[in-house]
């Protein structure tokens, strides 16, 4: 959540508007029946949800849900990593934009430094949540000078740093095109000191372009959502905490699943709603952005990213 929101009268959703763990698991099972095999818990910050391991256990018990993952800012990870792994979590992604404490504090907007996040990554690895993926958003003039240092730190550890082009998510991050460091520039910076070569994608719809170190000491990923949009290959659907299905990170609204579910819809009826929403999706926000001016892009309505996760 953007830090400035906490200076406002922000109202959290009433508890009865939030999906219960049982409702989340029921919908997840319907998605799995439709062919989904990877479920990611995201946020906001998911480790703030009370009794989260119970949800992980429910999701991991769904036949066909082979890959249960979670994205976190890492602040509470050290305390929860072992319990999450024991509940059935398979992998984890941690946000860490820089190893420089002051730079990281500026970017996370919360004033906490890197030590706590690095401790969480270590605990997650010890708990078997490997390989840990580390997400780093790269913003020109803010942390681009620390990219190589971050890559070097995790090189040879088995963990994978994924460098992400600075995106215009939500309406509050003050996005400007000239603050984007392109994927090509990121790869060139790292390759100049830690030689790289391209690697094949792991699966259809993978958002990160993979690059491996030529000496065999691991790999990095680069997510080029601004300069190389991948809308046509997107295979991701997002379920918000209040039960809406979003077919794009940049969507303006979602399809309500909570309403019909609480009114007694059967699994088959809910599956039809999901299939109908997916079959008519025309999301190509990132591709369309290339045709717009920066001002037009910034003014377009979209759901806040902290509502539906990354």
GROMACS .gro file of C-alpha atoms in nm:
model
  310
    1UNK     CA    1   0.000   0.000   0.000
    2UNK     CA    2   0.134   0.347  -0.080
    3UNK     CA    3   0.264   0.507   0.239
    4UNK     CA    4   0.063   0.827   0.192
    5UNK     CA    5  -0.263   0.634   0.232
    6UNK     CA    6  -0.189   0.602   0.602
    7UNK     CA    7  -0.206   0.979   0.631
    8UNK     CA    8  -0.565   0.961   0.512
    9UNK     CA    9  -0.883   0.822   0.667
   10UNK     CA   10  -0.837   0.485   0.500
   11UNK     CA   11  -1.120   0.243   0.568
   12UNK     CA   12  -1.052  -0.128   0.564
   13UNK     CA   13  -1.325  -0.360   0.439
   14UNK     CA   14  -1.575  -0.491   0.695
   15UNK     CA   15  -1.498  -0.850   0.785
   16UNK     CA   16  -1.819  -0.983   0.629
   17UNK     CA   17  -1.714  -0.842   0.290
   18UNK     CA   18  -1.389  -1.039   0.290
   19UNK     CA   19  -1.383  -1.392   0.155
   20UNK     CA   20  -1.340  -1.658   0.421
   21UNK     CA   21  -1.065  -1.916   0.383
   22UNK     CA   22  -1.330  -2.172   0.292
   23UNK     CA   23  -1.468  -1.945   0.018
   24UNK     CA   24  -1.120  -1.879  -0.119
   25UNK     CA   25  -1.044  -2.251  -0.122
   26UNK     CA   26  -1.373  -2.336  -0.289
   27UNK     CA   27  -1.312  -2.087  -0.570
   28UNK     CA   28  -0.950  -2.199  -0.601
   29UNK     CA   29  -1.065  -2.558  -0.647
   30UNK     CA   30  -1.300  -2.447  -0.926
   31UNK     CA   31  -1.010  -2.273  -1.100
   32UNK     CA   32  -0.795  -2.584  -1.062
   33UNK     CA   33  -1.073  -2.797  -1.214
   34UNK     CA   34  -1.061  -2.559  -1.511
   35UNK     CA   35  -0.689  -2.623  -1.561
   36UNK     CA   36  -0.507  -2.389  -1.322
   37UNK     CA   37  -0.217  -2.558  -1.140
   38UNK     CA   38  -0.041  -2.262  -0.975
   39UNK     CA   39  -0.194  -2.061  -0.691
   40UNK     CA   40  -0.023  -1.749  -0.557
   41UNK     CA   41  -0.114  -1.569  -0.234
   42UNK     CA   42  -0.043  -1.199  -0.262
   43UNK     CA   43  -0.168  -0.868  -0.125
   44UNK     CA   44  -0.140  -0.599   0.010
   45UNK     CA   45   0.083  -0.789   0.248
   46UNK     CA   46  -0.046  -1.146   0.290
   47UNK     CA   47   0.155  -1.224   0.605
   48UNK     CA   48  -0.070  -0.979   0.792
   49UNK     CA   49  -0.370  -1.210   0.742
   50UNK     CA   50  -0.448  -1.390   1.067
   51UNK     CA   51  -0.404  -1.770   1.054
   52UNK     CA   52  -0.262  -1.761   0.702
   53UNK     CA   53  -0.105  -2.112   0.735
   54UNK     CA   54  -0.461  -2.250   0.762
   55UNK     CA   55  -0.539  -2.113   0.417
   56UNK     CA   56  -0.212  -2.251   0.279
   57UNK     CA   57  -0.302  -2.594   0.416
   58UNK     CA   58  -0.648  -2.580   0.258
   59UNK     CA   59  -0.509  -2.477  -0.079
   60UNK     CA   60  -0.233  -2.738  -0.075
   61UNK     CA   61  -0.497  -3.007  -0.016
   62UNK     CA   62  -0.669  -2.930  -0.348
   63UNK     CA   63  -0.592  -3.212  -0.597
   64UNK     CA   64  -0.407  -3.063  -0.893
   65UNK     CA   65  -0.287  -2.751  -0.710
   66UNK     CA   66   0.077  -2.842  -0.757
   67UNK     CA   67   0.244  -2.507  -0.695
   68UNK     CA   68   0.138  -2.298  -0.395
   69UNK     CA   69   0.339  -1.976  -0.381
   70UNK     CA   70   0.331  -1.645  -0.193
   71UNK     CA   71   0.459  -1.292  -0.253
   72UNK     CA   72   0.560  -1.082   0.048
   73UNK     CA   73   0.754  -0.771   0.145
   74UNK     CA   74   0.949  -0.997   0.382
   75UNK     CA   75   0.892  -0.794   0.696
   76UNK     CA   76   0.725  -1.081   0.886
   77UNK     CA   77   0.878  -1.367   0.690
   78UNK     CA   78   1.146  -1.476   0.937
   79UNK     CA   79   0.881  -1.549   1.200
   80UNK     CA   80   0.644  -1.734   0.966
   81UNK     CA   81   0.857  -1.914   0.706
   82UNK     CA   82   0.879  -2.250   0.881
   83UNK     CA   83   0.508  -2.263   0.965
   84UNK     CA   84   0.414  -2.170   0.607
   85UNK     CA   85   0.637  -2.442   0.465
   86UNK     CA   86   0.493  -2.700   0.703
   87UNK     CA   87   0.142  -2.598   0.593
   88UNK     CA   88   0.225  -2.676   0.231
   89UNK     CA   89   0.372  -2.361   0.080
   90UNK     CA   90   0.607  -2.460  -0.203
   91UNK     CA   91   0.785  -2.139  -0.301
   92UNK     CA   92   0.804  -1.774  -0.204
   93UNK     CA   93   0.879  -1.441  -0.371
   94UNK     CA   94   1.017  -1.151  -0.168
   95UNK     CA   95   1.029  -0.784  -0.267
   96UNK     CA   96   1.375  -0.629  -0.225
   97UNK     CA   97   1.450  -0.335  -0.453
   98UNK     CA   98   1.804  -0.266  -0.334
   99UNK     CA   99   2.067  -0.375  -0.083
  100UNK     CA  100   2.133  -0.010   0.001
  101UNK     CA  101   1.938   0.060   0.320
  102UNK     CA  102   1.855   0.422   0.243
  103UNK     CA  103   1.750   0.346  -0.113
  104UNK     CA  104   1.537   0.055   0.002
  105UNK     CA  105   1.369   0.262   0.273
  106UNK     CA  106   1.285   0.528   0.017
  107UNK     CA  107   1.130   0.272  -0.217
  108UNK     CA  108   0.934   0.069   0.037
  109UNK     CA  109   0.790   0.380   0.200
  110UNK     CA  110   0.791   0.217   0.543
  111UNK     CA  111   1.134   0.300   0.676
  112UNK     CA  112   1.246  -0.057   0.740
  113UNK     CA  113   1.583  -0.165   0.610
  114UNK     CA  114   1.721  -0.463   0.427
  115UNK     CA  115   1.840  -0.669   0.727
  116UNK     CA  116   1.493  -0.786   0.824
  117UNK     CA  117   1.411  -0.886   0.464
  118UNK     CA  118   1.743  -1.067   0.417
  119UNK     CA  119   1.683  -1.257   0.741
  120UNK     CA  120   1.343  -1.359   0.609
  121UNK     CA  121   1.494  -1.482   0.283
  122UNK     CA  122   1.744  -1.688   0.480
  123UNK     CA  123   1.472  -1.842   0.699
  124UNK     CA  124   1.259  -1.919   0.395
  125UNK     CA  125   1.550  -2.095   0.229
  126UNK     CA  126   1.625  -2.293   0.546
  127UNK     CA  127   1.257  -2.397   0.554
  128UNK     CA  128   1.287  -2.540   0.205
  129UNK     CA  129   1.104  -2.267   0.011
  130UNK     CA  130   1.360  -2.279  -0.268
  131UNK     CA  131   1.449  -2.124  -0.496
  132UNK     CA  132   1.349  -1.796  -0.333
  133UNK     CA  133   1.264  -1.536  -0.594
  134UNK     CA  134   1.354  -1.175  -0.520
  135UNK     CA  135   1.154  -0.906  -0.701
  136UNK     CA  136   1.327  -0.572  -0.759
  137UNK     CA  137   1.150  -0.283  -0.930
  138UNK     CA  138   1.408  -0.067  -1.108
  139UNK     CA  139   1.346   0.308  -1.117
  140UNK     CA  140   1.580   0.545  -1.297
  141UNK     CA  141   1.763   0.780  -1.065
  142UNK     CA  142   1.646   0.594  -0.757
  143UNK     CA  143   1.793   0.243  -0.744
  144UNK     CA  144   1.929   0.171  -1.091
  145UNK     CA  145   2.283   0.224  -0.962
  146UNK     CA  146   2.238  -0.071  -0.722
  147UNK     CA  147   2.119  -0.330  -0.977
  148UNK     CA  148   2.454  -0.502  -1.031
  149UNK     CA  149   2.523  -0.516  -0.656
  150UNK     CA  150   2.191  -0.693  -0.600
  151UNK     CA  151   2.256  -0.941  -0.879
  152UNK     CA  152   2.605  -1.012  -0.746
  153UNK     CA  153   2.479  -1.068  -0.391
  154UNK     CA  154   2.245  -1.351  -0.492
  155UNK     CA  155   2.461  -1.497  -0.770
  156UNK     CA  156   2.555  -1.852  -0.678
  157UNK     CA  157   2.301  -1.881  -0.394
  158UNK     CA  158   2.039  -2.067  -0.595
  159UNK     CA  159   1.796  -1.778  -0.552
  160UNK     CA  160   1.665  -1.582  -0.851
  161UNK     CA  161   1.650  -1.204  -0.869
  162UNK     CA  162   1.382  -1.075  -1.104
  163UNK     CA  163   1.431  -0.716  -1.214
  164UNK     CA  164   1.102  -0.544  -1.304
  165UNK     CA  165   1.055  -0.240  -1.524
  166UNK     CA  166   0.892   0.042  -1.328
  167UNK     CA  167   0.519   0.016  -1.405
  168UNK     CA  168   0.231   0.260  -1.377
  169UNK     CA  169   0.036   0.047  -1.132
  170UNK     CA  170  -0.249   0.206  -0.943
  171UNK     CA  171  -0.300   0.582  -0.939
  172UNK     CA  172  -0.059   0.692  -0.666
  173UNK     CA  173   0.294   0.602  -0.769
  174UNK     CA  174   0.351   0.914  -0.983
  175UNK     CA  175   0.468   0.702  -1.276
  176UNK     CA  176   0.666   0.869  -1.554
  177UNK     CA  177   0.793   0.697  -1.865
  178UNK     CA  178   1.132   0.865  -1.838
  179UNK     CA  179   1.186   0.691  -1.501
  180UNK     CA  180   1.166   0.347  -1.664
  181UNK     CA  181   1.492   0.156  -1.699
  182UNK     CA  182   1.433  -0.083  -1.987
  183UNK     CA  183   1.493  -0.456  -1.965
  184UNK     CA  184   1.762  -0.421  -2.229
  185UNK     CA  185   1.945  -0.162  -2.017
  186UNK     CA  186   1.916  -0.379  -1.705
  187UNK     CA  187   2.058  -0.684  -1.884
  188UNK     CA  188   2.340  -0.474  -2.033
  189UNK     CA  189   2.438  -0.335  -1.691
  190UNK     CA  190   2.460  -0.681  -1.536
  191UNK     CA  191   2.617  -0.848  -1.839
  192UNK     CA  192   2.901  -0.594  -1.841
  193UNK     CA  193   3.020  -0.724  -1.503
  194UNK     CA  194   2.854  -1.066  -1.467
  195UNK     CA  195   2.833  -1.214  -1.818
  196UNK     CA  196   2.491  -1.349  -1.915
  197UNK     CA  197   2.333  -1.559  -2.188
  198UNK     CA  198   1.963  -1.608  -2.269
  199UNK     CA  199   1.778  -1.907  -2.124
  200UNK     CA  200   1.458  -2.070  -2.249
  201UNK     CA  201   1.128  -1.997  -2.070
  202UNK     CA  202   1.008  -2.251  -1.815
  203UNK     CA  203   0.645  -2.249  -1.932
  204UNK     CA  204   0.395  -2.075  -2.161
  205UNK     CA  205   0.293  -1.741  -2.016
  206UNK     CA  206   0.601  -1.694  -1.799
  207UNK     CA  207   0.632  -1.319  -1.746
  208UNK     CA  208   1.007  -1.301  -1.685
  209UNK     CA  209   1.266  -1.330  -1.958
  210UNK     CA  210   1.531  -1.566  -1.820
  211UNK     CA  211   1.906  -1.499  -1.837
  212UNK     CA  212   2.167  -1.736  -1.692
  213UNK     CA  213   2.521  -1.658  -1.586
  214UNK     CA  214   2.774  -1.789  -1.833
  215UNK     CA  215   2.978  -1.944  -1.552
  216UNK     CA  216   2.680  -2.157  -1.445
  217UNK     CA  217   2.626  -1.975  -1.114
  218UNK     CA  218   2.252  -1.931  -1.150
  219UNK     CA  219   2.016  -1.701  -1.334
  220UNK     CA  220   1.817  -1.378  -1.321
  221UNK     CA  221   1.482  -1.279  -1.468
  222UNK     CA  222   1.378  -0.950  -1.626
  223UNK     CA  223   1.012  -0.850  -1.652
  224UNK     CA  224   0.972  -0.608  -1.941
  225UNK     CA  225   0.606  -0.517  -1.905
  226UNK     CA  226   0.662  -0.162  -2.032
  227UNK     CA  227   0.901  -0.206  -2.325
  228UNK     CA  228   0.802  -0.561  -2.426
  229UNK     CA  229   0.434  -0.611  -2.329
  230UNK     CA  230   0.317  -0.972  -2.301
  231UNK     CA  231  -0.062  -0.926  -2.282
  232UNK     CA  232  -0.127  -1.178  -2.560
  233UNK     CA  233   0.047  -1.455  -2.364
  234UNK     CA  234  -0.093  -1.370  -2.020
  235UNK     CA  235  -0.241  -1.668  -1.834
  236UNK     CA  236  -0.307  -1.499  -1.499
  237UNK     CA  237  -0.637  -1.439  -1.324
  238UNK     CA  238  -0.663  -1.257  -0.991
  239UNK     CA  239  -0.915  -1.303  -0.711
  240UNK     CA  240  -0.949  -1.002  -0.481
  241UNK     CA  241  -1.008  -1.030  -0.110
  242UNK     CA  242  -1.371  -0.924  -0.161
  243UNK     CA  243  -1.434  -1.193  -0.421
  244UNK     CA  244  -1.392  -1.020  -0.757
  245UNK     CA  245  -1.224  -1.186  -1.053
  246UNK     CA  246  -0.980  -0.960  -1.239
  247UNK     CA  247  -0.833  -1.068  -1.571
  248UNK     CA  248  -0.565  -0.797  -1.579
  249UNK     CA  249  -0.340  -0.624  -1.328
  250UNK     CA  250  -0.451  -0.295  -1.484
  251UNK     CA  251  -0.823  -0.371  -1.490
  252UNK     CA  252  -1.081  -0.108  -1.399
  253UNK     CA  253  -1.327  -0.352  -1.243
  254UNK     CA  254  -1.375  -0.719  -1.171
  255UNK     CA  255  -1.646  -0.983  -1.203
  256UNK     CA  256  -1.825  -1.056  -0.878
  257UNK     CA  257  -1.797  -1.418  -0.759
  258UNK     CA  258  -1.874  -1.360  -0.392
  259UNK     CA  259  -2.232  -1.251  -0.459
  260UNK     CA  260  -2.350  -1.555  -0.653
  261UNK     CA  261  -2.150  -1.789  -0.428
  262UNK     CA  262  -2.319  -1.656  -0.113
  263UNK     CA  263  -2.657  -1.674  -0.285
  264UNK     CA  264  -2.615  -2.048  -0.331
  265UNK     CA  265  -2.459  -2.086  -0.676
  266UNK     CA  266  -2.328  -2.434  -0.746
  267UNK     CA  267  -1.968  -2.503  -0.841
  268UNK     CA  268  -2.080  -2.557  -1.200
  269UNK     CA  269  -2.258  -2.222  -1.206
  270UNK     CA  270  -1.953  -2.044  -1.063
  271UNK     CA  271  -1.733  -2.220  -1.318
  272UNK     CA  272  -1.958  -2.084  -1.593
  273UNK     CA  273  -1.919  -1.729  -1.459
  274UNK     CA  274  -1.541  -1.769  -1.451
  275UNK     CA  275  -1.525  -1.920  -1.799
  276UNK     CA  276  -1.750  -1.648  -1.934
  277UNK     CA  277  -1.531  -1.372  -1.790
  278UNK     CA  278  -1.215  -1.531  -1.924
  279UNK     CA  279  -1.355  -1.602  -2.271
  280UNK     CA  280  -1.444  -1.238  -2.336
  281UNK     CA  281  -1.131  -1.082  -2.189
  282UNK     CA  282  -0.980  -0.819  -2.413
  283UNK     CA  283  -0.714  -0.688  -2.174
  284UNK     CA  284  -0.415  -0.540  -2.353
  285UNK     CA  285  -0.336  -0.245  -2.129
  286UNK     CA  286   0.041  -0.271  -2.159
  287UNK     CA  287   0.022  -0.300  -2.538
  288UNK     CA  288  -0.219  -0.008  -2.564
  289UNK     CA  289   0.003   0.205  -2.341
  290UNK     CA  290   0.263   0.220  -2.619
  291UNK     CA  291   0.005   0.404  -2.829
  292UNK     CA  292  -0.072   0.666  -2.560
  293UNK     CA  293   0.106   0.969  -2.421
  294UNK     CA  294   0.234   0.953  -2.063
  295UNK     CA  295  -0.045   1.190  -1.954
  296UNK     CA  296  -0.311   0.971  -2.119
  297UNK     CA  297  -0.164   0.663  -1.953
  298UNK     CA  298  -0.159   0.823  -1.607
  299UNK     CA  299  -0.519   0.943  -1.636
  300UNK     CA  300  -0.667   0.606  -1.731
  301UNK     CA  301  -0.877   0.451  -1.452
  302UNK     CA  302  -0.746   0.130  -1.298
  303UNK     CA  303  -0.785  -0.070  -0.981
  304UNK     CA  304  -0.523  -0.005  -0.713
  305UNK     CA  305  -0.255  -0.274  -0.721
  306UNK     CA  306  -0.274  -0.336  -0.347
  307UNK     CA  307  -0.635  -0.455  -0.400
  308UNK     CA  308  -0.539  -0.741  -0.632
  309UNK     CA  309  -0.167  -0.804  -0.590
  310UNK     CA  310   0.117  -0.819  -0.841
   0.00000   0.00000   0.00000
